[in-house]
Structure formats: C-alpha cells, structure tokens
C-alpha cells in the first residue's frame, strides 16, 4: 500500500530501512558507487498493462508515486542554487538521496566542506521542500521532471561537470534530448533595434525550416523575436527559463511562453512556482550554451548577458557566432568584440548551419549580379577596355593599347559590335551609348 518513508519519500510499498553508508535504499542488490541507477530512472508509475503510449510522450501517472532518486533530485532543485559547483560535487560524491538526507536531517553528518553558514541556509530551504507536491504540480501541467540517466536527458549537459543541472523541469510534448541534438541558441539584447528583431526572426525561421531547433531564453527583444520566428515557421523552439516552468517571466510574454509550451518546450532548473533572480539569469545562460551546438548573438552591448552565453559556449567547445551591425550602434559593440576574437561572422541560417551542421552542409556562395561583360573572353575584354570613354579610335590604336595583333583586334571589335558594346564610325570605333549607360563601364574599369 502507499506510504511515506522516514525521509519523506512517497512510496508505493512499505519503506525499507535506508542504507546510510551510501544513501540508497536496498532493493534486491546494492547500487553502484555513482549516483545514477543501472538504467533510466522511472519518472512515475507506468501505465496500466495494455495501454499504448506514443513514443516520445510522457505517460500520465496512475498514482502519485516516484522513485527515491527522482524525488531527492526534485527536492534538491528547491534547496540548491543552479550552477553551484560545490553542491554539484557533493551530489556527485554522495548521490542525491544521501545529499538530501544530509541537508534535511539536523542529526545527519553534513557534506564534506560545508561551512556552518551555508549548511544552515540550505537546511532552512530543505525544511520547505515538498518534492512530491512539485512533481505532482508539473505533472498536472502536462510536464515532467527529467533527470540524468533518463532517456530524455540531453547528455551534452554533462559537459558542465559539477555545474550540471540537478534535473530539468519540462513542459511540452516533444523529447528534449532529440530536439537538442540539432539545436542552435539565438540570443541578444533585450532592448534590441528593429534591425536586431528582424534578423533574429528571419534567422530562426530559416534554421527551423531546415530542421534545426532554436533555443533561447524567452526574454524581451532578440530572445522573443527568435522564438516568434521559429513558431511562425511552424518549427521547433525551446525556452529555457530562469524561473519555474509555471511562472511566466517576463509577464508580457505570457502568450508567447504559452504558445511555446504547446508547440515546443519550456525548460527550467527551478521547481514550479520559483522566481527568477539576477544570478539565476546568468546561470540559465550556461544551460542554453551547453544544450546547443552553437550560439549566435544578434545585437549585444559590451556588458550583456548574451556575451556570457557566447563565452560559456566557447569554453564548452561549442561554436560561437555573431551577426554584425552598424559600427555606430552601441547594441552591436558587444557582437563586434566577439567577432574580433574567436567568434565567426554569420549573416543567415545557411552560414550558421555550415558551421554547426554535418560535413557537406555548405552555405551557398553569395555573388553579385552577373553582367554581360563578365562573360567576355580576356582578349575581347582588353579590346573593350582600350576604347576611350569619350570619342573614338582606329583599329591600329586599339590594337596597340590592348596589346593584341591588329587582325585579332578587328575580329574582337566585330564581336563586340554584334553584342552591342561598340559601334563603327567610318574606320574608327567608339563605345555604344546604350552599352555605356547600361553597363556603367569606363576605360580601365571593372
């Protein structure tokens, strides 16, 4: 029958005595030394036998029961701050169950290296942790809590080391790991210009149209434009929030984030109901950088959170790209600073994909319009350029100027006449007025 164990874990069977040596319950055999189970952790009790669940879709819980590892990680997301590498080391060394026990039980031994002040603060937070309620709340939103070891966990987040998220609260129907495999972060200034908003929109639409996922932070400005561009193209987009997935921030993006939750994914490290802070925005950026193959910055001042994302991406070995803007604009100064370093200059989706995509996904070469004179052979070009801009010249003079035998010069002049470049005036030649005005060519020009 359902019950609650001595640490507050919801259990579907009578609680077994915990093994305080490694922080795990003993169920048949002792787990390994790491904090991960032998196989993917189950998010909740599975569906009734015979029920079909579409692939990539979370199953609806038949009862509010969760495995200890998942429950512990859910609790720790309310206790620990995102990106806390000291706590990440504790989690790696102790495992989630033992760490929660150490932080929630006053009589338990504290984690190694925990200062009295930090331990006291974390235990105050632990006293209000209600992981089963948080798990039920995200489930009621149609979401789930994704942990390391789950099939949906994006393994590229492991590159963050001890700063890896404890877990991710996710809203939306898509599989986060599959969407993140081919993803690009598009970030930039909140107070962006029309130029920045237009570029973010068209760039994101182009990326999603080519099968890539656009990931951003759902903020005002470039972030919002990037999400809207992806949604307008009926493409995949993921919003990584610095708050709980049920807490819309900024409030002006209530409708946008709602659309993303329906058509894409909304992701957060913080549990339901938690609020954003300045430091949480900065830490949110590391998740955006780690999730994606590369980060594109569209407009950013010299002091900008977008540059934090780009530099974190660079430190993780991801591609870092920037879209140039006017040198007179302070909103492009940060991007230009990146471009002077190790960032690559990009102007459209094709150029982004050429960097982050597979071998052979090359951007088309951009060229100006082809003019008729571009198709002339080298000898004809030299003869044409020998003609004066005003007035006329005889064949002998043109042959000398072009460095071509007189007979060959005469042949090329006839060819140029048939193409409308020159006209004959007795025994002399001059540029045809129509060709000169249409082609804009002058002697010695290109």
Coordinates of C-alpha atoms in Angstrom, one line a residue:
X1 CA 0.0 0.0 0.0
X2 CA 1.0 3.6 -0.4
X3 CA 3.1 5.2 2.4
X4 CA 5.8 7.7 3.3
X5 CA 9.3 6.6 4.4
X6 CA 11.3 8.2 7.2
X7 CA 12.8 10.8 4.9
X8 CA 9.6 12.0 3.4
X9 CA 9.7 10.0 0.2
X10 CA 6.4 8.9 -1.2
X11 CA 6.5 5.1 -1.6
X12 CA 4.1 2.6 -3.2
X13 CA 5.2 -0.1 -0.7
X14 CA 6.3 -0.1 2.9
X15 CA 9.5 1.9 3.3
X16 CA 12.7 -0.2 3.7
X17 CA 15.4 0.7 6.0
X18 CA 17.8 3.1 4.3
X19 CA 21.5 2.3 4.0
X20 CA 23.2 5.3 5.5
X21 CA 26.5 4.2 4.2
X22 CA 25.8 5.2 0.6
X23 CA 22.4 7.0 0.9
X24 CA 20.4 4.5 -1.2
X25 CA 17.5 2.1 -0.3
X26 CA 18.4 -1.5 -0.6
X27 CA 16.1 -3.1 -3.2
X28 CA 17.4 -6.6 -4.0
X29 CA 21.0 -5.6 -4.6
X30 CA 23.2 -2.6 -3.6
X31 CA 23.6 0.1 -6.3
X32 CA 26.9 1.0 -7.8
X33 CA 29.1 3.8 -6.4
X34 CA 27.7 6.5 -8.6
X35 CA 24.5 8.5 -8.0
X36 CA 22.9 7.1 -11.2
X37 CA 20.8 3.9 -11.3
X38 CA 21.7 1.0 -13.5
X39 CA 19.1 2.0 -16.0
X40 CA 17.0 5.1 -16.7
X41 CA 15.1 6.3 -13.7
X42 CA 11.3 5.9 -14.0
X43 CA 9.5 9.3 -13.8
X44 CA 6.5 7.7 -12.2
X45 CA 4.4 4.5 -12.1
X46 CA 3.9 3.2 -15.6
X47 CA 0.6 2.9 -17.4
X48 CA -1.8 0.1 -16.9
X49 CA -0.8 -3.1 -18.8
X50 CA -2.1 -3.0 -22.3
X51 CA -2.2 0.8 -22.5
X52 CA -0.4 2.2 -25.6
X53 CA 1.8 5.2 -25.0
X54 CA 3.1 7.0 -28.1
X55 CA 6.9 7.2 -28.3
X56 CA 8.3 10.5 -27.1
X57 CA 5.3 11.3 -25.0
X58 CA 5.3 11.2 -21.2
X59 CA 3.0 8.8 -19.5
X60 CA 0.3 10.1 -17.3
X61 CA 0.8 9.0 -13.7
X62 CA -1.7 6.5 -12.4
X63 CA -0.8 7.4 -8.8
X64 CA 1.4 9.9 -7.1
X65 CA 4.4 7.7 -6.6
X66 CA 8.0 8.5 -7.5
X67 CA 11.3 6.8 -7.2
X68 CA 13.6 7.9 -4.4
X69 CA 16.4 9.2 -6.7
X70 CA 13.9 11.3 -8.7
X71 CA 12.2 12.6 -5.5
X72 CA 15.6 13.5 -4.0
X73 CA 16.7 15.4 -7.1
X74 CA 13.4 17.2 -7.2
X75 CA 13.9 18.3 -3.6
X76 CA 17.4 19.4 -4.3
X77 CA 16.3 21.7 -7.1
X78 CA 14.4 23.7 -4.4
X79 CA 17.3 23.6 -2.0
X80 CA 20.4 24.3 -4.1
X81 CA 21.0 27.2 -6.4
X82 CA 21.6 26.4 -10.1
X83 CA 25.2 26.2 -11.1
X84 CA 26.5 25.7 -7.5
X85 CA 29.7 23.6 -8.3
X86 CA 30.3 22.9 -4.6
X87 CA 26.9 21.4 -4.3
X88 CA 27.4 19.6 -7.6
X89 CA 30.5 18.0 -6.2
X90 CA 28.5 16.8 -3.1
X91 CA 25.9 15.4 -5.4
X92 CA 28.4 13.5 -7.5
X93 CA 30.2 12.1 -4.4
X94 CA 27.2 11.3 -2.2
X95 CA 24.3 10.7 -4.6
X96 CA 21.0 12.6 -4.5
X97 CA 19.4 10.5 -1.7
X98 CA 22.2 10.8 0.7
X99 CA 22.7 14.5 0.0
X100 CA 19.1 15.3 0.6
X101 CA 19.2 13.3 3.9
X102 CA 22.3 15.3 4.9
X103 CA 20.6 18.6 4.2
X104 CA 17.2 17.8 5.6
X105 CA 18.1 15.9 8.8
X106 CA 19.7 18.1 11.6
X107 CA 21.2 14.9 13.1
X108 CA 22.9 13.8 9.8
X109 CA 26.5 14.4 9.1
X110 CA 26.9 17.5 6.8
X111 CA 28.5 17.2 3.4
X112 CA 32.3 17.4 3.4
X113 CA 33.5 21.0 3.3
X114 CA 30.1 22.6 4.1
X115 CA 30.5 25.8 6.1
X116 CA 28.2 26.2 9.1
X117 CA 26.6 29.3 7.5
X118 CA 25.9 27.6 4.1
X119 CA 24.7 24.4 5.8
X120 CA 22.3 26.4 8.0
X121 CA 20.9 28.2 4.9
X122 CA 20.4 25.0 2.9
X123 CA 18.7 23.3 5.8
X124 CA 16.2 26.2 6.1
X125 CA 15.4 25.6 2.4
X126 CA 15.2 21.9 2.9
X127 CA 12.6 22.3 5.6
X128 CA 10.1 23.7 3.0
X129 CA 10.9 21.2 0.2
X130 CA 7.9 19.2 -0.8
X131 CA 9.2 17.2 -3.8
X132 CA 6.1 15.0 -4.2
X133 CA 4.0 18.2 -4.5
X134 CA 6.3 19.7 -7.0
X135 CA 6.3 16.5 -9.1
X136 CA 2.6 16.4 -9.0
X137 CA 2.3 20.1 -9.9
X138 CA 4.4 19.7 -13.1
X139 CA 2.6 16.6 -14.0
X140 CA -0.7 18.5 -13.7
X141 CA 0.7 20.9 -16.3
X142 CA 1.4 18.1 -18.7
X143 CA 5.1 18.2 -17.9
X144 CA 7.7 16.0 -16.2
X145 CA 11.0 16.2 -14.3
X146 CA 13.9 14.9 -16.4
X147 CA 17.0 13.5 -14.5
X148 CA 20.4 12.4 -15.6
X149 CA 20.1 8.8 -16.6
X150 CA 16.7 9.3 -18.2
X151 CA 16.3 8.5 -21.9
X152 CA 15.2 12.1 -22.4
X153 CA 18.3 13.7 -20.6
X154 CA 20.5 15.7 -23.0
X155 CA 23.9 14.2 -22.4
X156 CA 25.7 17.3 -23.7
X157 CA 24.7 19.0 -20.4
X158 CA 27.2 16.6 -18.7
X159 CA 29.9 18.8 -20.2
X160 CA 29.2 21.3 -17.4
X161 CA 30.8 19.0 -14.9
X162 CA 29.8 19.8 -11.3
X163 CA 27.8 22.7 -12.6
X164 CA 25.4 20.3 -14.4
X165 CA 21.8 20.8 -13.6
X166 CA 20.4 18.6 -10.9
X167 CA 17.5 17.9 -13.2
X168 CA 15.2 19.8 -15.6
X169 CA 11.5 20.6 -15.2
X170 CA 10.0 20.3 -18.7
X171 CA 6.7 21.4 -20.2
X172 CA 5.7 20.3 -23.7
X173 CA 5.2 17.1 -25.7
X174 CA 8.5 16.8 -27.6
X175 CA 11.5 14.8 -26.5
X176 CA 14.1 17.3 -25.1
X177 CA 17.1 15.1 -25.9
X178 CA 16.1 14.6 -29.5
X179 CA 15.3 18.3 -30.1
X180 CA 18.6 19.4 -28.5
X181 CA 20.7 17.1 -30.8
X182 CA 20.3 19.6 -33.7
X183 CA 19.9 22.9 -31.9
X184 CA 21.2 26.5 -32.1
X185 CA 20.9 29.2 -29.5
X186 CA 19.8 32.6 -30.8
X187 CA 20.3 35.3 -28.1
X188 CA 20.8 39.0 -27.9
X189 CA 19.8 42.4 -26.5
X190 CA 16.5 42.9 -24.7
X191 CA 16.3 46.5 -25.9
X192 CA 17.1 45.5 -29.5
X193 CA 16.5 47.6 -32.6
X194 CA 14.2 46.8 -35.5
X195 CA 17.2 45.5 -37.3
X196 CA 18.0 43.1 -34.5
X197 CA 14.5 41.8 -34.2
X198 CA 14.2 41.3 -37.9
X199 CA 17.5 39.4 -38.1
X200 CA 16.6 37.2 -35.1
X201 CA 13.2 36.4 -36.6
X202 CA 14.4 35.6 -40.1
X203 CA 17.4 33.7 -38.8
X204 CA 15.3 31.5 -36.5
X205 CA 12.7 30.9 -39.2
X206 CA 15.5 29.8 -41.6
X207 CA 17.0 27.4 -39.0
X208 CA 13.8 25.7 -38.1
X209 CA 12.8 25.5 -41.8
X210 CA 16.0 23.4 -42.3
X211 CA 15.2 21.1 -39.4
X212 CA 17.1 22.8 -36.5
X213 CA 15.7 23.7 -33.1
X214 CA 16.0 27.3 -31.9
X215 CA 16.8 27.6 -28.2
X216 CA 16.6 30.9 -26.3
X217 CA 15.6 32.5 -23.0
X218 CA 12.1 33.9 -23.7
X219 CA 13.2 37.4 -22.7
X220 CA 12.2 40.6 -24.4
X221 CA 14.0 41.7 -27.6
X222 CA 16.1 39.2 -29.5
X223 CA 15.0 36.2 -27.5
X224 CA 11.3 36.8 -28.1
X225 CA 11.9 37.5 -31.8
X226 CA 13.9 34.3 -32.1
X227 CA 11.0 32.2 -30.6
X228 CA 8.4 34.0 -32.7
X229 CA 10.4 33.4 -35.9
X230 CA 10.6 29.7 -35.1
X231 CA 6.9 29.5 -34.2
X232 CA 5.9 31.4 -37.4
X233 CA 7.8 28.8 -39.5
X234 CA 5.9 26.0 -37.6
X235 CA 9.3 24.9 -36.3
X236 CA 10.9 23.6 -33.1
X237 CA 11.8 26.0 -30.3
X238 CA 12.8 25.7 -26.6
X239 CA 12.5 28.4 -24.0
X240 CA 14.9 28.0 -21.0
X241 CA 13.5 30.0 -18.1
X242 CA 15.2 31.4 -15.0
X243 CA 12.0 30.6 -13.0
X244 CA 9.7 27.7 -12.6
X245 CA 8.0 26.4 -15.8
X246 CA 4.7 27.5 -14.4
X247 CA 5.8 31.1 -13.6
X248 CA 5.9 33.3 -16.7
X249 CA 8.7 35.8 -16.8
X250 CA 8.5 38.4 -18.2
X251 CA 4.8 38.7 -17.7
X252 CA 4.5 40.5 -21.1
X253 CA 5.4 37.2 -22.7
X254 CA 2.6 35.2 -21.1
X255 CA 1.0 34.4 -24.5
X256 CA 4.4 33.7 -26.2
X257 CA 5.5 31.2 -23.5
X258 CA 2.1 29.6 -23.6
X259 CA 2.5 29.0 -27.3
X260 CA 6.0 27.6 -26.8
X261 CA 4.7 25.2 -24.2
X262 CA 2.0 24.0 -26.7
X263 CA 4.2 23.9 -29.9
X264 CA 7.6 23.5 -28.4
X265 CA 9.2 23.0 -25.0
X266 CA 9.6 25.1 -21.8
X267 CA 12.5 24.1 -19.6
X268 CA 13.8 25.2 -16.2
X269 CA 16.1 24.1 -13.5
X270 CA 14.0 25.7 -10.8
X271 CA 10.9 23.9 -9.4
X272 CA 7.3 25.0 -10.0
X273 CA 6.5 28.4 -8.6
X274 CA 10.1 29.5 -8.0
X275 CA 11.0 33.1 -9.1
X276 CA 13.9 34.4 -11.1
X277 CA 16.9 36.5 -9.8
X278 CA 19.8 38.2 -11.4
X279 CA 22.2 35.3 -10.6
X280 CA 19.6 32.7 -11.9
X281 CA 19.5 34.5 -15.3
X282 CA 23.3 34.2 -15.5
X283 CA 23.2 30.5 -14.6
X284 CA 20.3 29.9 -17.0
X285 CA 22.7 31.0 -19.8
X286 CA 25.1 28.2 -19.1
X287 CA 22.3 25.7 -19.8
X288 CA 21.4 27.4 -23.1
X289 CA 25.1 27.3 -24.1
X290 CA 25.6 23.6 -23.2
X291 CA 22.3 22.4 -24.7
X292 CA 23.1 23.6 -28.2
X293 CA 25.8 23.0 -30.9
X294 CA 26.4 26.7 -31.2
X295 CA 25.3 30.2 -30.0
X296 CA 24.5 33.1 -32.3
X297 CA 24.5 36.6 -30.8
X298 CA 22.3 39.2 -32.5
X299 CA 23.0 42.6 -31.1
X300 CA 24.6 42.9 -27.6
X301 CA 26.2 45.8 -25.7
X302 CA 29.7 45.4 -24.3
X303 CA 28.1 44.4 -21.0
X304 CA 25.4 41.8 -21.8
X305 CA 24.2 38.5 -20.6
X306 CA 24.2 37.3 -24.2
X307 CA 28.0 37.6 -24.2
X308 CA 28.1 35.4 -21.1
X309 CA 26.2 32.8 -23.0
X310 CA 28.5 33.1 -26.0
X311 CA 31.7 32.9 -23.9
X312 CA 30.3 29.9 -22.0
X313 CA 29.6 28.2 -25.3
X314 CA 33.2 28.9 -26.4
X315 CA 34.6 27.5 -23.2
X316 CA 32.5 24.3 -23.8
X317 CA 33.9 23.8 -27.2
X318 CA 30.7 24.9 -29.0
X319 CA 30.6 27.2 -32.0
X320 CA 30.2 30.9 -31.2
X321 CA 28.8 33.2 -33.9
X322 CA 27.8 36.8 -34.2
X323 CA 25.7 38.9 -36.6
X324 CA 27.4 42.2 -37.4
X325 CA 25.6 45.5 -37.1
X326 CA 26.3 49.2 -37.6
X327 CA 29.7 50.2 -36.0
X328 CA 27.9 53.3 -34.7
X329 CA 25.4 51.3 -32.7
X330 CA 26.3 50.5 -29.0
X331 CA 23.9 47.5 -29.3
X332 CA 26.4 45.9 -31.8
X333 CA 29.6 46.8 -29.9
X334 CA 29.5 43.5 -27.9
X335 CA 29.0 41.4 -31.0
X336 CA 31.8 43.2 -32.8
X337 CA 34.1 42.5 -29.8
X338 CA 33.2 38.8 -30.1
X339 CA 33.9 38.8 -33.8
X340 CA 37.4 40.3 -33.2
X341 CA 38.1 37.3 -31.0
X342 CA 37.2 33.7 -31.8
X343 CA 33.6 34.1 -32.9
X344 CA 32.6 33.5 -36.5
X345 CA 30.7 36.1 -38.5
X346 CA 27.3 34.8 -39.9
X347 CA 24.6 36.6 -41.7
X348 CA 21.9 33.9 -42.4
X349 CA 20.8 30.5 -41.5
X350 CA 22.8 28.8 -44.2
X351 CA 26.1 30.2 -42.8
X352 CA 25.1 29.1 -39.3
X353 CA 24.4 25.5 -40.5
X354 CA 27.6 25.4 -42.4
X355 CA 29.4 25.7 -39.0
X356 CA 27.3 23.6 -36.7
X357 CA 26.0 21.1 -39.2
X358 CA 27.4 17.9 -40.7
X359 CA 30.1 17.7 -43.3
X360 CA 28.8 18.9 -46.7
X361 CA 26.1 21.2 -45.3
X362 CA 27.7 24.2 -47.0
X363 CA 26.2 27.7 -47.4
X364 CA 25.7 28.8 -51.0
X365 CA 28.3 31.3 -52.3
X366 CA 26.9 34.8 -52.3
X367 CA 27.7 36.7 -55.5
X368 CA 26.7 39.9 -57.1
X369 CA 24.6 40.0 -60.3
X370 CA 26.3 38.6 -63.4
X371 CA 26.8 41.3 -66.2
X372 CA 27.1 40.6 -69.9
X373 CA 30.7 41.9 -69.9
X374 CA 31.6 39.2 -67.3
X375 CA 31.1 36.6 -70.0
X376 CA 33.6 38.2 -72.5
X377 CA 36.8 36.3 -73.1
X378 CA 40.1 38.0 -71.9
X379 CA 41.1 39.3 -75.4
X380 CA 37.7 40.9 -76.0
X381 CA 37.8 42.4 -72.5
X382 CA 41.2 44.0 -73.2
X383 CA 39.9 45.5 -76.5
X384 CA 36.8 46.9 -74.9
X385 CA 38.8 48.5 -72.2
X386 CA 41.1 50.0 -74.7
X387 CA 38.3 52.1 -76.2
X388 CA 38.2 55.7 -74.8
X389 CA 35.4 56.8 -72.6
X390 CA 34.7 59.7 -75.0
X391 CA 35.5 59.9 -78.6
X392 CA 36.7 57.2 -81.0
X393 CA 39.9 55.4 -82.0
X394 CA 41.0 53.4 -85.1
X395 CA 41.8 49.7 -85.1
X396 CA 45.6 50.2 -85.1
X397 CA 45.4 52.4 -81.9
X398 CA 43.2 50.0 -80.2
X399 CA 45.5 47.0 -81.1
X400 CA 48.4 48.9 -79.6
X401 CA 46.5 49.8 -76.4
X402 CA 45.1 46.2 -76.0
X403 CA 48.5 44.6 -76.8
X404 CA 46.7 42.4 -79.4
X405 CA 47.6 41.8 -83.1
X406 CA 45.6 44.1 -85.4
X407 CA 43.7 41.3 -87.1
X408 CA 42.7 39.8 -83.8
X409 CA 41.7 43.2 -82.6
X410 CA 39.5 43.7 -85.6
X411 CA 37.8 40.3 -85.1
X412 CA 37.1 41.2 -81.4
X413 CA 35.7 44.6 -82.4
X414 CA 33.2 42.9 -84.7
X415 CA 32.2 40.6 -81.9
X416 CA 31.8 43.5 -79.5
X417 CA 29.7 45.3 -82.2
X418 CA 27.3 42.3 -82.5
X419 CA 26.9 42.2 -78.7
X420 CA 26.1 46.0 -78.7
X421 CA 29.2 47.2 -76.8
X422 CA 30.8 49.2 -79.6
X423 CA 29.7 51.0 -82.8
X424 CA 31.6 51.8 -86.0
X425 CA 32.1 55.4 -87.2
X426 CA 33.7 55.1 -90.6
X427 CA 37.1 53.5 -90.0
X428 CA 37.0 54.3 -86.3
X429 CA 35.3 52.7 -83.3
X430 CA 33.6 54.1 -80.2
X431 CA 31.6 52.8 -77.3
X432 CA 27.9 52.3 -77.9
X433 CA 25.9 54.8 -75.9
X434 CA 23.3 52.1 -74.8
X435 CA 26.1 49.8 -73.6
X436 CA 28.0 52.5 -71.8
X437 CA 24.9 53.7 -69.8
X438 CA 23.6 50.2 -69.1
X439 CA 26.9 48.6 -68.1
X440 CA 28.3 51.6 -66.4
X441 CA 31.8 50.7 -67.7
X442 CA 34.6 53.1 -68.3
X443 CA 38.0 52.5 -69.7
X444 CA 40.2 50.7 -67.1
X445 CA 37.1 49.9 -65.0
X446 CA 35.7 46.6 -64.0

